[in-house]
C-alpha cells in the first residue's frame, strides 16, 4: 500500500514539474515575425507577466487565441500574428492596431498606447524567461534513477524484494528532487528595451554557465578561484552603452593578435560572451569583424585581457564603452 501511494505521489510530482503551458520562446518569435527591435514582455499576453495554463487573459492574448494561437506551437503564433495584422485588430480600441503598436514599442492592451514597461523579473516555474535547453524532461531522469535504485536493491538482497517502506521513501525523494530540478530559477529573462536594448537580461546570478554575467569583468571574477582561467574574455554588444548583465550579440567575430603576430579567433556565444584560454603575447591588438566584412579596430595595443574591465557601460581607462559590432 505504501509503495502504491508513493507511486501516485511520484507521478503527481512529475505532472506538476512538467511545463505549465507557458511558451518561453514566443517573445523572440514575435520579435522576429514583426521585425521588432526588442522582445516584447510576456505580460502582453500573460496577466502579470507569468506564464502557465489559464494565464493568457489580456485583450491582446485573447485576440491571438481567437486566431488559433496554441501554447508551444510556433506555427500557430506566426499565423495568429499574420491574422492580427491582416484584420487590423485593435484590442484596446484606441484607433491603432495591435501590430502597429507593438512595432512602435507600445502596449497593445493599453488604451493610451503606453510604452511597454519592464515586467518584474520572476524566478521559478512559469517565469517570463528563456527556458534552458531540455533533453526530454526531468521525468526521464527520475525514472532512470528510480530503476537504478531498485536494481541495486535487488542485487543486494538477492530476492528481488525490497523493503516497501524504503522503496516508498525512495520514490517520494526522487519525485521531490525532480520537482526541485524542474523549478530551478531561469537564467535569462525577457525585459523591455528600456532595461536592456537587447531585450534579454541575465538573471541566473553566479550560476556557472558560459552565458553568465555578460558585460562584467570575467577574468577579475574568475581569479577568485571560481570558474575556468581565461587569458582573454569579454562581451560583444550591439550598443556601446548596454548595462551589465544585459545580453550581447553574436553577430560578429573577435580577433586578437599578440605581439608575436599570432592571431586568435574568438566566437561569441548567444549572450555575446567570448573567451580564450590560449596564451597571448602582450601587448595585443584586437578587432571585430562581421560576416559582411565590416571591421571595427581597437585604437591602441593593450596588455589587459579582461576586456570588460575597461569596456564597461560608460567606458574606463579610455575605452569608449562596450566592445561593439562594426
XYZ file of C-alpha atoms in Angstrom:
326
model
C 0.000 0.000 0.000
C 2.835 2.399 0.885
C 4.503 1.732 -2.460
C 1.250 2.355 -4.340
C 0.664 5.663 -2.546
C 4.265 6.700 -3.119
C 3.982 5.911 -6.822
C 0.911 8.129 -7.077
C 2.766 10.915 -5.285
C 5.774 10.491 -7.570
C 3.808 10.730 -10.791
C 1.868 13.652 -9.357
C 5.164 15.421 -8.784
C 6.235 14.687 -12.365
C 2.977 16.139 -13.646
C 3.477 19.269 -11.565
C 7.042 19.617 -12.806
C 6.126 19.422 -16.479
C 5.703 22.645 -18.472
C 2.621 24.543 -17.388
C 1.696 25.909 -20.776
C 3.998 28.922 -20.932
C 5.918 29.339 -24.186
C 9.271 30.931 -23.314
C 10.432 31.176 -26.961
C 7.429 33.256 -28.037
C 8.860 36.732 -27.225
C 11.764 36.173 -29.633
C 9.400 34.654 -32.188
C 7.154 37.744 -32.003
C 10.198 39.969 -32.391
C 11.350 38.065 -35.487
C 7.897 37.810 -37.076
C 7.089 41.507 -36.719
C 10.625 42.788 -37.249
C 10.782 44.417 -33.816
C 13.935 45.857 -32.266
C 13.054 44.265 -28.911
C 11.457 41.150 -27.479
C 8.017 42.032 -26.042
C 7.463 41.133 -22.381
C 5.301 38.107 -21.660
C 2.824 40.473 -19.982
C 1.338 41.421 -23.367
C -0.383 38.009 -23.301
C 0.017 36.697 -19.745
C -1.586 38.684 -16.946
C 1.168 39.757 -14.549
C 3.914 38.560 -16.893
C 3.944 34.966 -15.650
C 3.277 32.003 -17.881
C 1.158 28.977 -17.184
C -2.110 27.401 -18.192
C -5.034 29.805 -17.993
C -2.915 32.959 -17.665
C -3.496 34.273 -21.205
C -6.153 36.768 -20.151
C -5.068 40.095 -21.665
C -7.058 41.538 -24.549
C -4.192 41.038 -26.961
C -3.605 37.486 -25.732
C -7.267 36.546 -26.088
C -7.378 38.021 -29.584
C -4.365 35.894 -30.504
C -6.031 32.770 -29.125
C -9.181 33.580 -31.080
C -6.990 33.419 -34.195
C -5.589 29.998 -33.412
C -2.649 30.619 -31.072
C -1.647 27.463 -29.191
C 0.919 27.164 -26.412
C 4.291 25.917 -27.605
C 3.255 25.993 -31.273
C 5.428 28.440 -33.200
C 3.491 27.966 -36.430
C 0.222 28.924 -34.741
C 1.912 32.033 -33.303
C 3.076 33.155 -36.749
C -0.355 32.503 -38.255
C -2.126 34.379 -35.447
C 0.176 37.404 -35.801
C -0.398 37.446 -39.553
C -4.152 37.298 -38.970
C -3.949 40.122 -36.416
C -2.093 42.287 -38.941
C -4.451 41.366 -41.780
C -7.563 42.063 -39.727
C -6.171 45.265 -38.209
C -7.181 44.090 -34.740
C -7.329 46.935 -32.204
C -7.834 45.192 -28.869
C -7.896 48.354 -26.755
C -9.992 50.391 -29.260
C -7.596 53.339 -29.292
C -7.503 53.714 -33.068
C -4.151 51.972 -33.577
C -3.874 48.302 -34.471
C -2.165 45.947 -32.037
C 0.586 45.079 -34.515
C 1.303 48.747 -35.247
C 1.517 49.481 -31.525
C 3.974 46.645 -30.994
C 6.105 47.956 -33.846
C 6.173 51.341 -32.127
C 7.117 49.779 -28.783
C 3.652 50.335 -27.302
C 1.443 48.056 -25.236
C -1.496 46.849 -27.370
C -3.535 46.345 -24.191
C -3.295 49.962 -23.039
C -5.955 52.383 -24.259
C -3.376 55.176 -24.354
C -0.778 53.098 -26.136
C 1.691 53.467 -23.280
C 5.282 52.329 -23.712
C 5.824 48.725 -22.772
C 7.423 48.722 -19.335
C 9.802 46.152 -17.926
C 7.952 43.214 -16.376
C 9.102 42.167 -12.932
C 11.799 39.518 -13.064
C 10.224 36.290 -11.898
C 12.072 33.271 -10.580
C 10.877 29.680 -10.604
C 8.304 27.767 -12.601
C 6.439 29.721 -15.239
C 8.662 32.794 -15.218
C 8.739 35.084 -18.243
C 12.071 33.784 -19.363
C 14.174 31.872 -21.825
C 13.977 28.246 -20.790
C 17.067 26.107 -20.503
C 17.581 23.518 -23.205
C 15.874 20.272 -22.341
C 16.669 16.702 -23.238
C 13.262 15.119 -22.876
C 12.264 16.391 -19.441
C 13.190 15.612 -15.850
C 10.746 12.702 -15.753
C 13.053 10.507 -17.810
C 15.974 11.195 -15.495
C 13.867 10.442 -12.442
C 12.633 7.193 -13.990
C 16.186 6.071 -14.758
C 17.329 6.891 -11.236
C 14.366 5.010 -9.806
C 15.104 1.941 -11.927
C 18.767 2.032 -10.909
C 17.782 2.248 -7.251
C 15.509 -0.817 -7.395
C 18.026 -2.815 -9.452
C 20.713 -2.142 -6.881
C 18.429 -3.179 -4.026
C 17.501 -6.442 -5.757
C 21.116 -7.302 -6.391
C 21.959 -6.686 -2.748
C 19.042 -8.683 -1.373
C 19.259 -11.488 -3.925
C 15.486 -11.960 -3.713
C 14.154 -9.217 -5.922
C 12.135 -7.964 -2.951
C 12.942 -4.773 -1.104
C 11.556 -3.059 1.880
C 8.245 -1.480 0.894
C 8.931 1.405 3.223
C 12.381 2.032 1.721
C 11.027 1.877 -1.808
C 8.241 4.303 -0.934
C 10.731 6.732 0.580
C 12.959 6.474 -2.488
C 10.053 7.204 -4.827
C 8.973 10.283 -2.886
C 12.559 11.551 -2.600
C 13.174 11.155 -6.315
C 9.898 12.864 -7.113
C 10.795 15.803 -4.887
C 14.237 16.057 -6.489
C 12.638 16.093 -9.926
C 10.308 18.917 -8.915
C 13.179 20.961 -7.484
C 15.188 20.475 -10.674
C 12.234 21.491 -12.823
C 11.696 24.666 -10.806
C 15.271 25.923 -10.888
C 15.410 29.694 -11.441
C 15.519 30.608 -15.099
C 18.806 32.138 -16.193
C 17.662 34.693 -18.771
C 14.594 36.949 -18.580
C 12.899 38.934 -21.300
C 12.788 42.607 -20.404
C 11.701 45.861 -22.002
C 14.213 47.698 -24.231
C 14.423 50.422 -21.595
C 16.075 47.853 -19.302
C 18.247 46.108 -21.901
C 18.387 47.218 -25.502
C 18.838 43.569 -26.472
C 15.568 42.685 -24.697
C 17.241 39.995 -22.562
C 18.788 40.124 -19.096
C 20.904 37.538 -17.278
C 19.056 36.666 -14.051
C 20.913 33.490 -13.127
C 23.198 35.150 -10.593
C 26.557 33.384 -10.349
C 25.301 30.002 -11.530
C 28.096 28.506 -13.611
C 27.436 28.980 -17.299
C 29.237 30.266 -20.383
C 26.296 32.693 -20.667
C 26.686 34.147 -17.180
C 27.067 37.824 -16.297
C 27.592 39.371 -19.747
C 29.288 42.756 -19.604
C 31.055 42.079 -16.310
C 34.803 41.620 -15.784
C 35.152 37.865 -16.359
C 38.826 37.369 -15.522
C 38.606 39.527 -12.397
C 35.784 37.361 -11.052
C 37.326 34.044 -12.116
C 40.631 34.980 -10.454
C 38.915 34.491 -7.081
C 39.109 30.748 -7.637
C 35.712 30.235 -9.270
C 35.348 29.084 -12.864
C 37.926 28.460 -15.596
C 41.051 30.559 -16.049
C 40.952 32.766 -19.147
C 43.683 34.786 -20.825
C 41.128 36.779 -22.824
C 37.436 37.324 -22.088
C 34.724 39.866 -22.761
C 31.287 40.524 -24.236
C 30.342 41.780 -27.692
C 27.391 44.181 -27.849
C 25.251 45.889 -30.444
C 25.015 49.056 -28.297
C 28.011 50.815 -26.739
C 26.172 51.762 -23.522
C 24.438 48.468 -22.679
C 24.156 47.718 -18.953
C 25.885 44.917 -17.046
C 24.180 41.525 -17.381
C 22.269 42.577 -20.495
C 22.613 40.072 -23.318
C 25.141 40.891 -26.014
C 25.419 39.879 -29.651
C 26.995 37.026 -31.596
C 26.646 38.739 -34.977
C 30.409 39.138 -35.444
C 33.749 37.562 -34.509
C 36.505 38.993 -32.305
C 40.122 38.668 -33.460
C 43.089 39.174 -31.142
C 46.656 39.415 -32.451
C 49.513 39.090 -29.979
C 52.797 40.965 -30.107
C 54.320 37.852 -31.714
C 51.938 38.106 -34.668
C 49.810 35.096 -33.709
C 46.074 35.672 -34.118
C 43.204 34.105 -32.186
C 39.605 33.957 -33.400
C 37.057 34.301 -30.575
C 33.444 33.454 -31.417
C 30.829 34.990 -29.072
C 28.046 32.748 -27.756
C 24.341 33.547 -27.682
C 24.807 36.068 -24.860
C 27.741 37.753 -26.607
C 30.389 36.315 -24.272
C 33.733 35.316 -25.793
C 36.870 33.903 -24.172
C 40.174 32.125 -24.689
C 42.483 30.021 -22.531
C 45.372 30.220 -25.005
C 48.420 32.300 -24.178
C 48.724 35.680 -25.880
C 51.868 37.785 -26.222
C 51.365 41.248 -24.742
C 50.608 43.859 -25.822
C 47.956 42.710 -28.255
C 45.725 44.384 -30.803
C 42.115 43.430 -31.490
C 39.320 43.954 -33.964
C 35.720 42.879 -34.520
C 34.687 41.643 -37.953
C 31.154 40.943 -39.171
C 30.141 38.354 -41.751
C 29.826 41.032 -44.445
C 33.441 42.109 -43.923
C 32.893 45.233 -41.814
C 35.663 45.797 -39.270
C 35.994 47.803 -36.056
C 39.552 48.004 -34.678
C 40.770 48.780 -31.186
C 42.648 52.068 -31.222
C 45.702 51.143 -29.135
C 47.522 47.928 -28.122
C 46.526 46.607 -24.690
C 48.033 44.364 -22.012
C 44.863 43.518 -20.068
C 42.938 40.525 -21.420
C 39.914 41.246 -19.214
C 38.065 43.248 -21.884
C 35.015 44.127 -19.777
C 37.236 45.645 -17.076
C 37.638 48.670 -19.361
C 34.785 48.209 -21.833
C 32.067 48.987 -19.287
C 28.721 50.677 -19.908
C 30.361 54.107 -19.991
C 33.984 53.050 -20.533
C 37.030 53.143 -18.256
C 40.716 53.867 -18.873
C 39.988 55.491 -22.202
C 37.731 52.741 -23.568
C 34.695 54.103 -25.478
C 32.036 51.995 -23.780
C 31.388 48.401 -24.785
C 33.075 46.178 -27.351
C 30.579 46.728 -30.164
C 29.682 45.485 -33.621
C 31.230 47.258 -36.626
